[in-house]
Short mmCIF file of C-alpha atoms and ligand atoms in Angstrom, two decimals:
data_model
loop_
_atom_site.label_atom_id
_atom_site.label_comp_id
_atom_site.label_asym_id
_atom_site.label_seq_id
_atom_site.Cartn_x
_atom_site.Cartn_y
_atom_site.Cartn_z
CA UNK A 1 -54.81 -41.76 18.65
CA UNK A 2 -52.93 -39.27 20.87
CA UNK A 3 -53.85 -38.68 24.50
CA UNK A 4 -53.91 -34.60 23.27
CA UNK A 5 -56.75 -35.73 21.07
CA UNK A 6 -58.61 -38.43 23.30
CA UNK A 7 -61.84 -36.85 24.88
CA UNK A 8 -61.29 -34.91 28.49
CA UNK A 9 -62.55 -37.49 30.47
CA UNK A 10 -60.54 -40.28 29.65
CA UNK A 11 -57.25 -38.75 30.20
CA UNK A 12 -56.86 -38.21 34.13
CA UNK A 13 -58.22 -41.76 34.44
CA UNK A 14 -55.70 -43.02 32.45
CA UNK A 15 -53.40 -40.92 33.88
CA UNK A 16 -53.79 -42.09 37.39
CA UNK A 17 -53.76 -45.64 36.78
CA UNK A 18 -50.87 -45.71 34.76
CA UNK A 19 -49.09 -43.17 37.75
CA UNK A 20 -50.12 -45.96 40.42
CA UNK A 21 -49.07 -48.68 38.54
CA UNK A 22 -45.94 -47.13 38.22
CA UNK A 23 -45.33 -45.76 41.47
CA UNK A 24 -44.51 -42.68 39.77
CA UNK A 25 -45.71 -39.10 39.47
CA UNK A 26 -46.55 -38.17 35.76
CA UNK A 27 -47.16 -35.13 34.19
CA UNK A 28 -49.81 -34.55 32.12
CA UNK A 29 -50.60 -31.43 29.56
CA UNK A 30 -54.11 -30.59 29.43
CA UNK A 31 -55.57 -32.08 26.72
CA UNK A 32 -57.13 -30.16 23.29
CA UNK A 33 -60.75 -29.42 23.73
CA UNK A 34 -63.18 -32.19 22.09
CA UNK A 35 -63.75 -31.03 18.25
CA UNK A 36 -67.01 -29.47 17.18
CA UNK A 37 -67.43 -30.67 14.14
CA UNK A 38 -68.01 -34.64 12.67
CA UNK A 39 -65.06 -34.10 10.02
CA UNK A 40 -62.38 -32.54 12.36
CA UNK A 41 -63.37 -35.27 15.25
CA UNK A 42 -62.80 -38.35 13.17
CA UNK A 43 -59.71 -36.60 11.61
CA UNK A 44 -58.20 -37.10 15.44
CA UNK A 45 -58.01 -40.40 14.61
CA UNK A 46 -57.49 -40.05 11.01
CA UNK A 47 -61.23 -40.76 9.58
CA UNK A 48 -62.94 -38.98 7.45
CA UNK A 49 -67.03 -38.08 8.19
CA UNK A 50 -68.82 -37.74 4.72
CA UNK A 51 -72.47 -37.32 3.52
CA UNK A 52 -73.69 -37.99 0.17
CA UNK A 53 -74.70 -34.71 -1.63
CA UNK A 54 -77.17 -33.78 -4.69
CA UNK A 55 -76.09 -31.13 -6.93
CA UNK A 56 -79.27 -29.82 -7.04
CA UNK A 57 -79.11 -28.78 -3.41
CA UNK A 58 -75.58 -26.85 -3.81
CA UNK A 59 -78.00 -23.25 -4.18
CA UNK A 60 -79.46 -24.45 -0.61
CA UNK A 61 -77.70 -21.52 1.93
CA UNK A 62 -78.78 -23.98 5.00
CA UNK A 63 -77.52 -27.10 3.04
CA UNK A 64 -74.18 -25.62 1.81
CA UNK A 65 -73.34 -23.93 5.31
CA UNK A 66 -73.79 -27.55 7.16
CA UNK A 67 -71.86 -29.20 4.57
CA UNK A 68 -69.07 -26.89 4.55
CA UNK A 69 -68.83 -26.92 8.62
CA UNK A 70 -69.80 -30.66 9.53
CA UNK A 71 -68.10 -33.16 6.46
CA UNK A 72 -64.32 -33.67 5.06
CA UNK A 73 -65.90 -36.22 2.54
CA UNK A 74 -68.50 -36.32 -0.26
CA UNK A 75 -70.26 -39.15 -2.47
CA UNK A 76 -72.46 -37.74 -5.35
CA UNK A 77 -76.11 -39.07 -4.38
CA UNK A 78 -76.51 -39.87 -8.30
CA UNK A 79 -74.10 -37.62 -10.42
CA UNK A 80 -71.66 -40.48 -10.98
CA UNK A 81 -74.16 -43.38 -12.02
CA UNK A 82 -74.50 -44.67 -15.02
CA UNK A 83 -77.40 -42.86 -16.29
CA UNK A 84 -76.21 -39.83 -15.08
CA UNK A 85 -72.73 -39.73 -17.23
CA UNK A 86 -73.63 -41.90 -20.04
CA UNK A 87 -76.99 -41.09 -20.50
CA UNK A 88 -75.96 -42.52 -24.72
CA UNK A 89 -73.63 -45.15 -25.67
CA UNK A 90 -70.07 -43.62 -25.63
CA UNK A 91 -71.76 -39.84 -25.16
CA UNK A 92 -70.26 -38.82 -21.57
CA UNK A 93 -71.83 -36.01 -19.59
CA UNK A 94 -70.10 -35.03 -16.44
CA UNK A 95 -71.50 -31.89 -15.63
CA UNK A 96 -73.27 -32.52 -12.03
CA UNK A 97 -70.56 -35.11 -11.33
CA UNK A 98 -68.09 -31.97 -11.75
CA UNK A 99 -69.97 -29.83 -9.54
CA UNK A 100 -70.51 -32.09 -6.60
CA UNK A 101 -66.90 -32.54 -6.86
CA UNK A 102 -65.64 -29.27 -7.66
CA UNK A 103 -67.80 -27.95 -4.53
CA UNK A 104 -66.12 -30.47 -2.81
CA UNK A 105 -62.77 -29.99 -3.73
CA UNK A 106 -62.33 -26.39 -3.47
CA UNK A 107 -64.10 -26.65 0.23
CA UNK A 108 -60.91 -29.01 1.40
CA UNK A 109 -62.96 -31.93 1.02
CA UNK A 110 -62.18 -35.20 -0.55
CA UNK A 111 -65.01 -37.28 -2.88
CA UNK A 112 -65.81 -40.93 -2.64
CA UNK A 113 -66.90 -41.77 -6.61
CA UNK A 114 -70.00 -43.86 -6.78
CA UNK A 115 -70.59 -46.39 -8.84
CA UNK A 116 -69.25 -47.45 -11.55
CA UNK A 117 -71.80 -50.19 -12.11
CA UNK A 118 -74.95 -51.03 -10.73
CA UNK A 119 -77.61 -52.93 -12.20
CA UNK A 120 -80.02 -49.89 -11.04
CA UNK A 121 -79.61 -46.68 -12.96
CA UNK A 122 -78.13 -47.99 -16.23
CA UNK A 123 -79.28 -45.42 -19.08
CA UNK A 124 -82.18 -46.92 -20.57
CA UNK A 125 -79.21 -47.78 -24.02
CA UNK A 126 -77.88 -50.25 -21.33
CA UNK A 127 -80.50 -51.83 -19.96
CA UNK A 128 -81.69 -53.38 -23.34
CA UNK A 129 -78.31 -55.36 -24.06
CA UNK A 130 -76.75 -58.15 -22.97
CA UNK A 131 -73.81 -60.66 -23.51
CA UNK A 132 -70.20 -60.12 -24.59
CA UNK A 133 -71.81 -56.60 -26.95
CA UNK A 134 -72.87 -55.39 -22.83
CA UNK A 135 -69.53 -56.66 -21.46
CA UNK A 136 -67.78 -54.17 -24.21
CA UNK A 137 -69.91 -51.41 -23.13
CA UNK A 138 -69.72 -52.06 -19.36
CA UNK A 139 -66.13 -51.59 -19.38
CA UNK A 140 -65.62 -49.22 -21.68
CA UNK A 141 -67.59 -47.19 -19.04
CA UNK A 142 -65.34 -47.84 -16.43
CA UNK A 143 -62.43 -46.94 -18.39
CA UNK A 144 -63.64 -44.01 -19.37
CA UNK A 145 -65.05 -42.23 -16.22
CA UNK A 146 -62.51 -43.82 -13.82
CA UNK A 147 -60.14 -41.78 -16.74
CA UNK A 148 -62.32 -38.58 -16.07
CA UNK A 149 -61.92 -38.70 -12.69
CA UNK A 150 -58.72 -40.03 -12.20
CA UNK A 151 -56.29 -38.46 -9.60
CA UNK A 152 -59.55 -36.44 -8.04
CA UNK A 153 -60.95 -39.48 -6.16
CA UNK A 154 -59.97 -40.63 -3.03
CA UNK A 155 -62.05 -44.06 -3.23
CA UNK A 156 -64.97 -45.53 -6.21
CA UNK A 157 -67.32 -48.15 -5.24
CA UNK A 158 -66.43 -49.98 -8.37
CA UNK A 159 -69.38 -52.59 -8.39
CA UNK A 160 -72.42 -51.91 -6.58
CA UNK A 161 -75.05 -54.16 -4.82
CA UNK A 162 -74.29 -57.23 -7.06
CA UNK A 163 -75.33 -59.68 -4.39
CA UNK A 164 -78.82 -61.10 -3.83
CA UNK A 165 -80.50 -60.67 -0.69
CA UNK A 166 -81.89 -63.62 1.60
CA UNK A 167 -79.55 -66.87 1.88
CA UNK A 168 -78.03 -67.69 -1.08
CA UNK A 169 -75.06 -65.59 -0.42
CA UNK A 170 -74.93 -65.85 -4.18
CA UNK A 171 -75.08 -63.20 -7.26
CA UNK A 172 -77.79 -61.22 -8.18
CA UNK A 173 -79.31 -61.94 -11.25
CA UNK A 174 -78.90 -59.12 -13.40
CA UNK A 175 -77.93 -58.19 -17.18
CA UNK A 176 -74.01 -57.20 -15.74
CA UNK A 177 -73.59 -60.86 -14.40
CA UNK A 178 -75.40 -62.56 -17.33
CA UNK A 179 -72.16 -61.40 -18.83
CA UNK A 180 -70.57 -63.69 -16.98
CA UNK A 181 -69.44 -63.89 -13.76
CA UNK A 182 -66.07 -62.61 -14.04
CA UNK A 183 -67.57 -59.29 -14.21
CA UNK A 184 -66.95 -57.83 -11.44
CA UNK A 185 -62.93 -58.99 -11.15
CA UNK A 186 -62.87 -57.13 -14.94
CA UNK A 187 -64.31 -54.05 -13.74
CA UNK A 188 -61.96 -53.41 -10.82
CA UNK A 189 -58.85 -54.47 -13.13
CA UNK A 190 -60.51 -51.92 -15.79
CA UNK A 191 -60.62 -49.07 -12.66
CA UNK A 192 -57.26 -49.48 -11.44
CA UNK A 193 -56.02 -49.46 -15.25
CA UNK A 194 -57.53 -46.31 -15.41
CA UNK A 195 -57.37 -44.81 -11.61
CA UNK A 196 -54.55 -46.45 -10.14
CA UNK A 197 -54.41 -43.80 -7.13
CA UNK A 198 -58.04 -44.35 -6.20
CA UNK A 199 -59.14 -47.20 -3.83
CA UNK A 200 -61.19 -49.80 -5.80
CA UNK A 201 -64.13 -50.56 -3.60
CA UNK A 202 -66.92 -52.85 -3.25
CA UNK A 203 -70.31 -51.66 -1.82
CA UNK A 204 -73.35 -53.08 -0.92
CA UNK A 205 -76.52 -53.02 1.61
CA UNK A 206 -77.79 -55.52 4.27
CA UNK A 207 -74.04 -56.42 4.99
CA UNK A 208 -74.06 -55.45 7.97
CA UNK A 209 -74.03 -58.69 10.01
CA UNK A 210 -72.69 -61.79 9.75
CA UNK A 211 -75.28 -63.37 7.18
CA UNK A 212 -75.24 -65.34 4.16
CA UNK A 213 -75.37 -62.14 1.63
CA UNK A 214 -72.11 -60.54 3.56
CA UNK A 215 -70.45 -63.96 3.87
CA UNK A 216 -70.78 -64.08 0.42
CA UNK A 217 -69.51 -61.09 -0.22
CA UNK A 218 -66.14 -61.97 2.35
CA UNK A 219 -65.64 -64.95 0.35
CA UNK A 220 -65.45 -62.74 -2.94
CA UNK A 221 -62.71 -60.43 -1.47
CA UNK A 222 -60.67 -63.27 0.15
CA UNK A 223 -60.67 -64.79 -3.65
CA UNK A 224 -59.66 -61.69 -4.89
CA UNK A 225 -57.34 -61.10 -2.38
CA UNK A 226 -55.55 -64.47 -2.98
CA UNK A 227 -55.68 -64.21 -7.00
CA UNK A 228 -54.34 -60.33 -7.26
CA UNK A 229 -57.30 -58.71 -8.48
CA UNK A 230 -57.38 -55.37 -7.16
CA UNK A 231 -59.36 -54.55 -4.41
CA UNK A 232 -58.74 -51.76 -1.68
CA UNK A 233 -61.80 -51.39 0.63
CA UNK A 234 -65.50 -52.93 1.25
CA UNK A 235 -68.43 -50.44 1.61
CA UNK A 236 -71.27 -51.24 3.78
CA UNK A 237 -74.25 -49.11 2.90
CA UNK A 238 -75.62 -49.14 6.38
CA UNK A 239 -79.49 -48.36 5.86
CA UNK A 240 -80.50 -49.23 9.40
CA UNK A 241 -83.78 -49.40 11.10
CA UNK A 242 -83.33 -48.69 15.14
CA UNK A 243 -80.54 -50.47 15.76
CA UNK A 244 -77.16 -51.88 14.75
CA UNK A 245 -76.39 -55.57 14.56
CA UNK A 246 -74.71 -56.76 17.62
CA UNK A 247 -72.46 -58.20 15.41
CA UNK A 248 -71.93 -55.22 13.50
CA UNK A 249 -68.03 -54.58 14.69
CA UNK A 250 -67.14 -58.52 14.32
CA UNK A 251 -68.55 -58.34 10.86
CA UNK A 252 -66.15 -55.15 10.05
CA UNK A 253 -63.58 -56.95 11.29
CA UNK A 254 -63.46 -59.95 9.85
CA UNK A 255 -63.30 -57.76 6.49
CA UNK A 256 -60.74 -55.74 7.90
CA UNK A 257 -58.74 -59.22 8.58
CA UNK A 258 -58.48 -59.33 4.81
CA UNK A 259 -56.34 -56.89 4.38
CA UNK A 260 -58.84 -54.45 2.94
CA UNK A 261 -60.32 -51.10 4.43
CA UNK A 262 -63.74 -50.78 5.60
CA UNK A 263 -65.77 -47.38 5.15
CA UNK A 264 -69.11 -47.22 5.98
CA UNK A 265 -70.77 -45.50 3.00
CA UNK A 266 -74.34 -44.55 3.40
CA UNK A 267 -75.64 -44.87 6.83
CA UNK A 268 -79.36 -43.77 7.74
CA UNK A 269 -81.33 -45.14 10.78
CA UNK A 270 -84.64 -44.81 11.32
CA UNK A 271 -86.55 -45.10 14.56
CA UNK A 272 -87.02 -44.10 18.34
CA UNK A 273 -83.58 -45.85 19.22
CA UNK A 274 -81.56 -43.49 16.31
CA UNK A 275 -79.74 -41.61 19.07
CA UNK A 276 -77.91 -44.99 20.28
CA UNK A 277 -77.61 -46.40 17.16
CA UNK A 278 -76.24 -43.98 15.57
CA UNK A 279 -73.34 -44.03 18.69
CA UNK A 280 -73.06 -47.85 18.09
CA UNK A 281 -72.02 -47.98 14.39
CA UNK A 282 -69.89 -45.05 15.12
CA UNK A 283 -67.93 -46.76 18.17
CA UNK A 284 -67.36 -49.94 15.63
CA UNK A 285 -66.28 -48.22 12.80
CA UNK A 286 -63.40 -46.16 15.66
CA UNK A 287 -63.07 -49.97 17.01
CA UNK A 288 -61.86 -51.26 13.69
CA UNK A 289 -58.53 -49.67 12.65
CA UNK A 290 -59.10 -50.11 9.22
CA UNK A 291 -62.34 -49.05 9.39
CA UNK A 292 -61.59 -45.72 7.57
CA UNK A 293 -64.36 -43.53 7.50
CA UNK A 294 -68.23 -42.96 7.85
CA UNK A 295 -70.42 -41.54 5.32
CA UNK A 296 -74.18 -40.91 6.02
CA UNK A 297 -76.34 -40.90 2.94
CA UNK A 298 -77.78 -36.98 3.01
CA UNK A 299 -77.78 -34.11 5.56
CA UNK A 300 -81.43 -33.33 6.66
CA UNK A 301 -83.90 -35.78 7.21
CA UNK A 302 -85.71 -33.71 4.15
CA UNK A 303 -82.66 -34.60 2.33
CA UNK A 304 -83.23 -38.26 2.64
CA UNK A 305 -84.07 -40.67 -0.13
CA UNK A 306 -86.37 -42.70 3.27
CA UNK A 307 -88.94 -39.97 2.72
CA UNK A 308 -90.54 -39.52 5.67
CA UNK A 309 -88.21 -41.51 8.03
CA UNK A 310 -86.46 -39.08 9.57
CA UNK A 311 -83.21 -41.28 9.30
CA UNK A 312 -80.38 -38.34 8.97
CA UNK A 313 -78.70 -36.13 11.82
CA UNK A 314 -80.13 -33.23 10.89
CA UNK A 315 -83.57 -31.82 11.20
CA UNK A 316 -85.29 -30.33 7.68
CA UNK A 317 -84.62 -26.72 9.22
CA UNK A 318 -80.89 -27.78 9.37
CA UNK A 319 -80.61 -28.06 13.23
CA UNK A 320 -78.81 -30.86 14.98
CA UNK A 321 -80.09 -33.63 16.39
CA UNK A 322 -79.87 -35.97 19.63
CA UNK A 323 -78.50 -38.65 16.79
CA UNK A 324 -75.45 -35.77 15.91
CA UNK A 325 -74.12 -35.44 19.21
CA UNK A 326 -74.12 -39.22 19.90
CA UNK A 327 -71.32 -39.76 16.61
CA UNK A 328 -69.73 -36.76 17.34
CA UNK A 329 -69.55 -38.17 21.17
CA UNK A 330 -68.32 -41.42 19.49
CA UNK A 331 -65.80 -39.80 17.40
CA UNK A 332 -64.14 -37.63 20.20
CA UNK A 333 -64.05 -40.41 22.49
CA UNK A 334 -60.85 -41.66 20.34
CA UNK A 335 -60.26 -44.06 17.83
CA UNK A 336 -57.56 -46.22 19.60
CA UNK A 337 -59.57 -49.21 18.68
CA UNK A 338 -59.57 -52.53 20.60
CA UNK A 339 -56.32 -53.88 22.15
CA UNK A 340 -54.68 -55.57 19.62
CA UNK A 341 -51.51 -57.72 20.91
CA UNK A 342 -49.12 -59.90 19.08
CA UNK A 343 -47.66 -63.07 20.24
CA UNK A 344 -45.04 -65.59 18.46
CA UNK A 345 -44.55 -68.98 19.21
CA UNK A 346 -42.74 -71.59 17.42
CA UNK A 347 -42.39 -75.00 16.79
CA UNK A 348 -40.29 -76.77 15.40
CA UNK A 349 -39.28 -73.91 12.98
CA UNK A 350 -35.96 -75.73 11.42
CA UNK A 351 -36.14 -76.60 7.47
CA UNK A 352 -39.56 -78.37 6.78
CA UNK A 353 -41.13 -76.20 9.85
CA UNK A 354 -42.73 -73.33 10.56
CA UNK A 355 -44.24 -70.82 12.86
CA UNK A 356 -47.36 -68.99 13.77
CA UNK A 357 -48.06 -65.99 15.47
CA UNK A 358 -51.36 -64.17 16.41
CA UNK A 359 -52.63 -60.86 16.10
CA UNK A 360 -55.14 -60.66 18.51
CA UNK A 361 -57.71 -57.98 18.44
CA UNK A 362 -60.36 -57.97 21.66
CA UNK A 363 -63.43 -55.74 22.61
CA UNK A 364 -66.17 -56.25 25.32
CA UNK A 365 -66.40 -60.02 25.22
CA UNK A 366 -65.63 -61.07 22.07
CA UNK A 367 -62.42 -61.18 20.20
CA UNK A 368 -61.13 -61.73 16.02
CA UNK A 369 -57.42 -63.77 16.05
CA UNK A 370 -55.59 -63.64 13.03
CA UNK A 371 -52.98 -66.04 12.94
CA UNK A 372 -50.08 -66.28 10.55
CA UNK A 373 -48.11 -69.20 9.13
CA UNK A 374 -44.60 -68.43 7.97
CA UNK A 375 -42.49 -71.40 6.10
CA UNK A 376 -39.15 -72.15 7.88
CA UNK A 377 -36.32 -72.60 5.22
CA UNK A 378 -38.13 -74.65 3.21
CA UNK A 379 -41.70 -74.36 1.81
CA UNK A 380 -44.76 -76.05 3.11
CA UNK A 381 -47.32 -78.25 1.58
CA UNK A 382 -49.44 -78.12 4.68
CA UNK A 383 -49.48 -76.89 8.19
CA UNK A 384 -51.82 -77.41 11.69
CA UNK A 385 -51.58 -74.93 13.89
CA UNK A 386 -52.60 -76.05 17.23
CA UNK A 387 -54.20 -72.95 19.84
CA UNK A 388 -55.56 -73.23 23.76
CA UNK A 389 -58.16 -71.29 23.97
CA UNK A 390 -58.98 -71.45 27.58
CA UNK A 391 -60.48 -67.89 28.31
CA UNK A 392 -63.53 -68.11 25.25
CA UNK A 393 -65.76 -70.13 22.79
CA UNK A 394 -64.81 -69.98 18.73
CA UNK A 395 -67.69 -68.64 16.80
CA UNK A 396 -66.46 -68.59 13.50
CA UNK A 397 -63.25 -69.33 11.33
CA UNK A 398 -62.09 -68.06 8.03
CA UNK A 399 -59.05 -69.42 6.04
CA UNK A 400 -58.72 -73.30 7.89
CA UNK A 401 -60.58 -76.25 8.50
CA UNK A 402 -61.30 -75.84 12.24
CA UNK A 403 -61.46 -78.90 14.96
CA UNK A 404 -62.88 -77.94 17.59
CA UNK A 405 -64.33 -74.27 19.26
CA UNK A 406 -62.66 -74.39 23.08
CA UNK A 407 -59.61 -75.97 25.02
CA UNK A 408 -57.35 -77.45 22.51
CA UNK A 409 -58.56 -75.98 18.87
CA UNK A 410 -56.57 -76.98 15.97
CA UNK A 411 -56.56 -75.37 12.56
CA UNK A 412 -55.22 -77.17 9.58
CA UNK A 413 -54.92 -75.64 6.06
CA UNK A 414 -57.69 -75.58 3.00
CA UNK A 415 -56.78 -76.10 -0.46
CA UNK A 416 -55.37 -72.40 -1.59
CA UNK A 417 -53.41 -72.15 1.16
CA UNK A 418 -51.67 -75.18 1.98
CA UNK A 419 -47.99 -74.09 -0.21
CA UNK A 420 -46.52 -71.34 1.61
CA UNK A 421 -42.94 -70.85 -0.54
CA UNK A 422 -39.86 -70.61 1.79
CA UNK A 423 -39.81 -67.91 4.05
CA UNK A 424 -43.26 -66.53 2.97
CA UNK A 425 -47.09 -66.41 5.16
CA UNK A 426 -50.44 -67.04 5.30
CA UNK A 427 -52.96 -66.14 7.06
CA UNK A 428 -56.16 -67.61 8.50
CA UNK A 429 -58.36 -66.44 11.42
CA UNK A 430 -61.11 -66.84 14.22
CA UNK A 431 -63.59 -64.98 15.94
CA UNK A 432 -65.08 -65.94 18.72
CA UNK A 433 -66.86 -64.94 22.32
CA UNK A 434 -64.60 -64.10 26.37
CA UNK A 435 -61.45 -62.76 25.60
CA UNK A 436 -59.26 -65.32 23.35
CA UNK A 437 -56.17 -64.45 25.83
CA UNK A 438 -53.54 -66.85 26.35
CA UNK A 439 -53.72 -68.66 22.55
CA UNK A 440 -50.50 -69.57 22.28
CA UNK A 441 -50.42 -70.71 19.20
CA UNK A 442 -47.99 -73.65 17.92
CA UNK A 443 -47.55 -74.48 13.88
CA UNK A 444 -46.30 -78.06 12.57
CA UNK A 445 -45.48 -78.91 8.71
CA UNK A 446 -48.10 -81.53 7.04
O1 G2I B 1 -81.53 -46.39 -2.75
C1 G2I B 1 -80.72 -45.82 -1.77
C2 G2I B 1 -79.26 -45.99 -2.11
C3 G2I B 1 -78.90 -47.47 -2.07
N1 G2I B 1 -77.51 -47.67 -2.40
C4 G2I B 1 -77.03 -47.07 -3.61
C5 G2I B 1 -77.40 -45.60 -3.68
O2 G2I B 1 -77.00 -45.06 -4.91
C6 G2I B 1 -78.88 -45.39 -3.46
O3 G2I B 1 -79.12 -43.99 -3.54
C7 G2I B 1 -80.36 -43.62 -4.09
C8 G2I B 1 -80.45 -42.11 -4.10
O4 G2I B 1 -80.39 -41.66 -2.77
C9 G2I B 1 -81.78 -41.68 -4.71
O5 G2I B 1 -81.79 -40.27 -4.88
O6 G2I B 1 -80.48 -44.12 -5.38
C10 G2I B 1 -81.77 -43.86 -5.92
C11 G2I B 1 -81.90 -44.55 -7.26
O7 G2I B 1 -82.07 -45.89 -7.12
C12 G2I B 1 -81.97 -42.36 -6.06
O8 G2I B 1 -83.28 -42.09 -6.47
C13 G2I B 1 -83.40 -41.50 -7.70
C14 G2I B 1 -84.85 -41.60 -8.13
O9 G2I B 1 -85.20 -42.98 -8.20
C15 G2I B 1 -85.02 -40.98 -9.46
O10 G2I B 1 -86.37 -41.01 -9.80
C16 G2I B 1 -84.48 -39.57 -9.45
O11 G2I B 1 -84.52 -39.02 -10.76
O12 G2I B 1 -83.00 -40.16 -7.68
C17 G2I B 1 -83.04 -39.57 -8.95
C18 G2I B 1 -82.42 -38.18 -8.88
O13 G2I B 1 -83.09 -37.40 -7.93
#
């Protein structure tokens, strides 16, 4: 974020180039020493680094001690589920929930709530109901702990894990979407009702790519997004086995091009290659600026739900592993993110016209464009946006029906976004491989 807070190294070469380039002498200040700890390093850039925490273990000296130094954020591992704090129907017990987040709280810390619902973990009461007599239930327990809570939480994963794996990109089955399928839009209207200071997320695992379950998932939020039901951020669970998807930053982005946050909620890794890995999700999460915040699921590797695995950055005696000093590496090294540069063009922007610019946002070769439409004086029924992409290869588009993926690539609008009113945008976007420089993007009225 600030050169004072970048990592030592990166300064004087950034300093020299810019003083050649410029033919000038500058004066640097020495910059603050790296931070020590995960919370205070993604602070720099205005992160947060949390880790999921059992009340149970708040009597552990070695557990308490790292969690006080090392974390400025904490999910309850299970206080906050269903069966935790409504173990009857409309009888609410929020005593662990309390203390994970009254440890929390009076330790400067902030708490993520998790979940509201979840097909796993419903009190037993739950679990044999269904229909509209469910629905009732369902959201009266939203209301109702989203009320406890409210003001104290910084985020909730509102629904949890409520797609199906493998390449449907479709629901899960489950008693909470026999209700109907409008479920989950009810629940986060139900949260906000009750929470309206807390961000309404939704979380889920094996997201962490681009693959049917996440596009799924995308194509949820950009319906939300375009019908005003309220969701914030998108959680990605992150249980990881040796490595992180090469596509793991594109896939965070192309969220992030939404317009909601990303946090990553309950990494783990497992394997030889947890060292690297570990630095890789890290680096995309301080590539994405909206990525907000990293939360690994425990503390020590005996802490772990992957019993056995090893998959935490601690060891079970509490000291810190090759895996800890590759995130807080990642985090120190600054969280400037990828260049992101905005152009305008125009065309033919009188009454009946419009305009596009693009927002383009670039890493090692690849690249995410989001490109906005804004109605001249009059609104639009349509619009084509026409782009040269000369310096890359389009992978992917979101938003527009796409003709063509190099050269001359024209977008023209789908069905919920053809009407822009006067004076008002949309937005569509692309993702693909090189650089995406030089777009220039032009916009005619259909
Ligand atoms: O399954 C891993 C995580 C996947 N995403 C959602 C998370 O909420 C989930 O966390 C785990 C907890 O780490 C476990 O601690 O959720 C499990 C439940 O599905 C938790 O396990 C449960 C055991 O199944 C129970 O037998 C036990 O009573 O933990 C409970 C409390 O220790």
């Amino acid at each position: 974020m600030k050169l004072t807070s970048r990592s030592v190294s990166l300064v004087p070469i950034v300093a020299t180039a810019s003083a050649a380039a410029l033919g000038a002498v500058l004066v640097v200040s020495a910059p603050a020493s790296a931070a020590t700890t995960l919370g205070a390093a993604a602070a720099q850039s205005g992160r947060y680094f949390g880790t999921a925490v059992a009340a149970g273990k708040l009597n552990d000296q070695t557990y308490v001690n790292i969690l006080n130094t090392e974390f400025n954020m904490v999910t309850a591992e299970n206080e906050m589920k269903w069966d935790a704090t409504e173990p009857n129907r409309g009888q609410f017990t929020y005593s662990g929930g309390d203390r994970v987040l009254n440890q929390a709280v009076s330790n400067g810390k902030r708490v993520r709530g998790h979940a509201l619902l979840w097909h796993q973990q419903e009190p037993g009461w739950a679990q044999r109901m269904e229909g509209s007599d469910l629905r009732q239930a369902m959201m009266n327990h939203v209301t109702q702990v989203a009320t406890h809570y409210k003001g104290k939480i910084y985020a909730w994963d509102v629904v949890n894990e409520a797609f199906a794996d493998g390449g449907s990109g479709g629901r899960r089955d489950s008693n909470l979407q026999r209700t109907g399928n409008d479920w989950i839009e009810a629940a986060f209207r139900a949260a906000r009702a009750a929470d309206p200071a807390a961000k309404l997320c939704y979380n889920d695992y094996n997201t962490d790519s681009i693959n049917p379950k996440s596009t799924g998932i995308y194509n949820m939020v950009r319906d939300f997004k375009s019908r005003g039901v309220p969701i914030d951020c998108v959680g990605f669970q992150a249980h990881l086995t040796n490595t992180a998807p090469s596509d793991y930053q594109a896939n965070l982005q192309r969220f992030a091009n939404l317009g909601v946050e990303v946090q990553i909620t309950e990494l783990d890794i497992s394997g030889s290659n947890q060292a690297n890995a570990y630095g890789a999700v890290t680096r995309a999460c301080m590539a994405v600026r909206a990525c907000a915040g990293i939360t690994v699921w425990g503390i020590r590797d005996t802490d772990s739900w992957r019993t056995g695995q090893n998959p935490l950055l601690f060891t079970g005696s509490g000291a810190k592993k090759a895996a800890y000093n590759s995130v807080l590496d990642a985090l120190n090294a600054g969280g400037t993110g990828p260049t992101t540069t905005t152009t305008t063009t125009s065309n033919d922007p009188g009454p009946g016209g419009c305009t596009a610019s693009v927002s383009l946002n670039q890493w090692d070769g690849g690249f995410v464009a989001t490109v906005k439409v804004t109605a001249g004086s009059r609104a639009l029924n349509g619009w084509r946006v026409t782009t040269t992409l000369s310096n890359g290869t389009v992978t992917s588009s979101w938003s527009s029906n796409r003709s063509g993926t190099s050269g001359t690539v024209t977008f023209t609008n789908v069905d919920y976004n053809g009407a822009v009113p006067a004076g008002q945008s949309t937005e569509f976007g692309f993702q693909g491989t090189g650089s995406g420089s030089g777009l220039n993007p032009t916009c005619a009225a259909t």
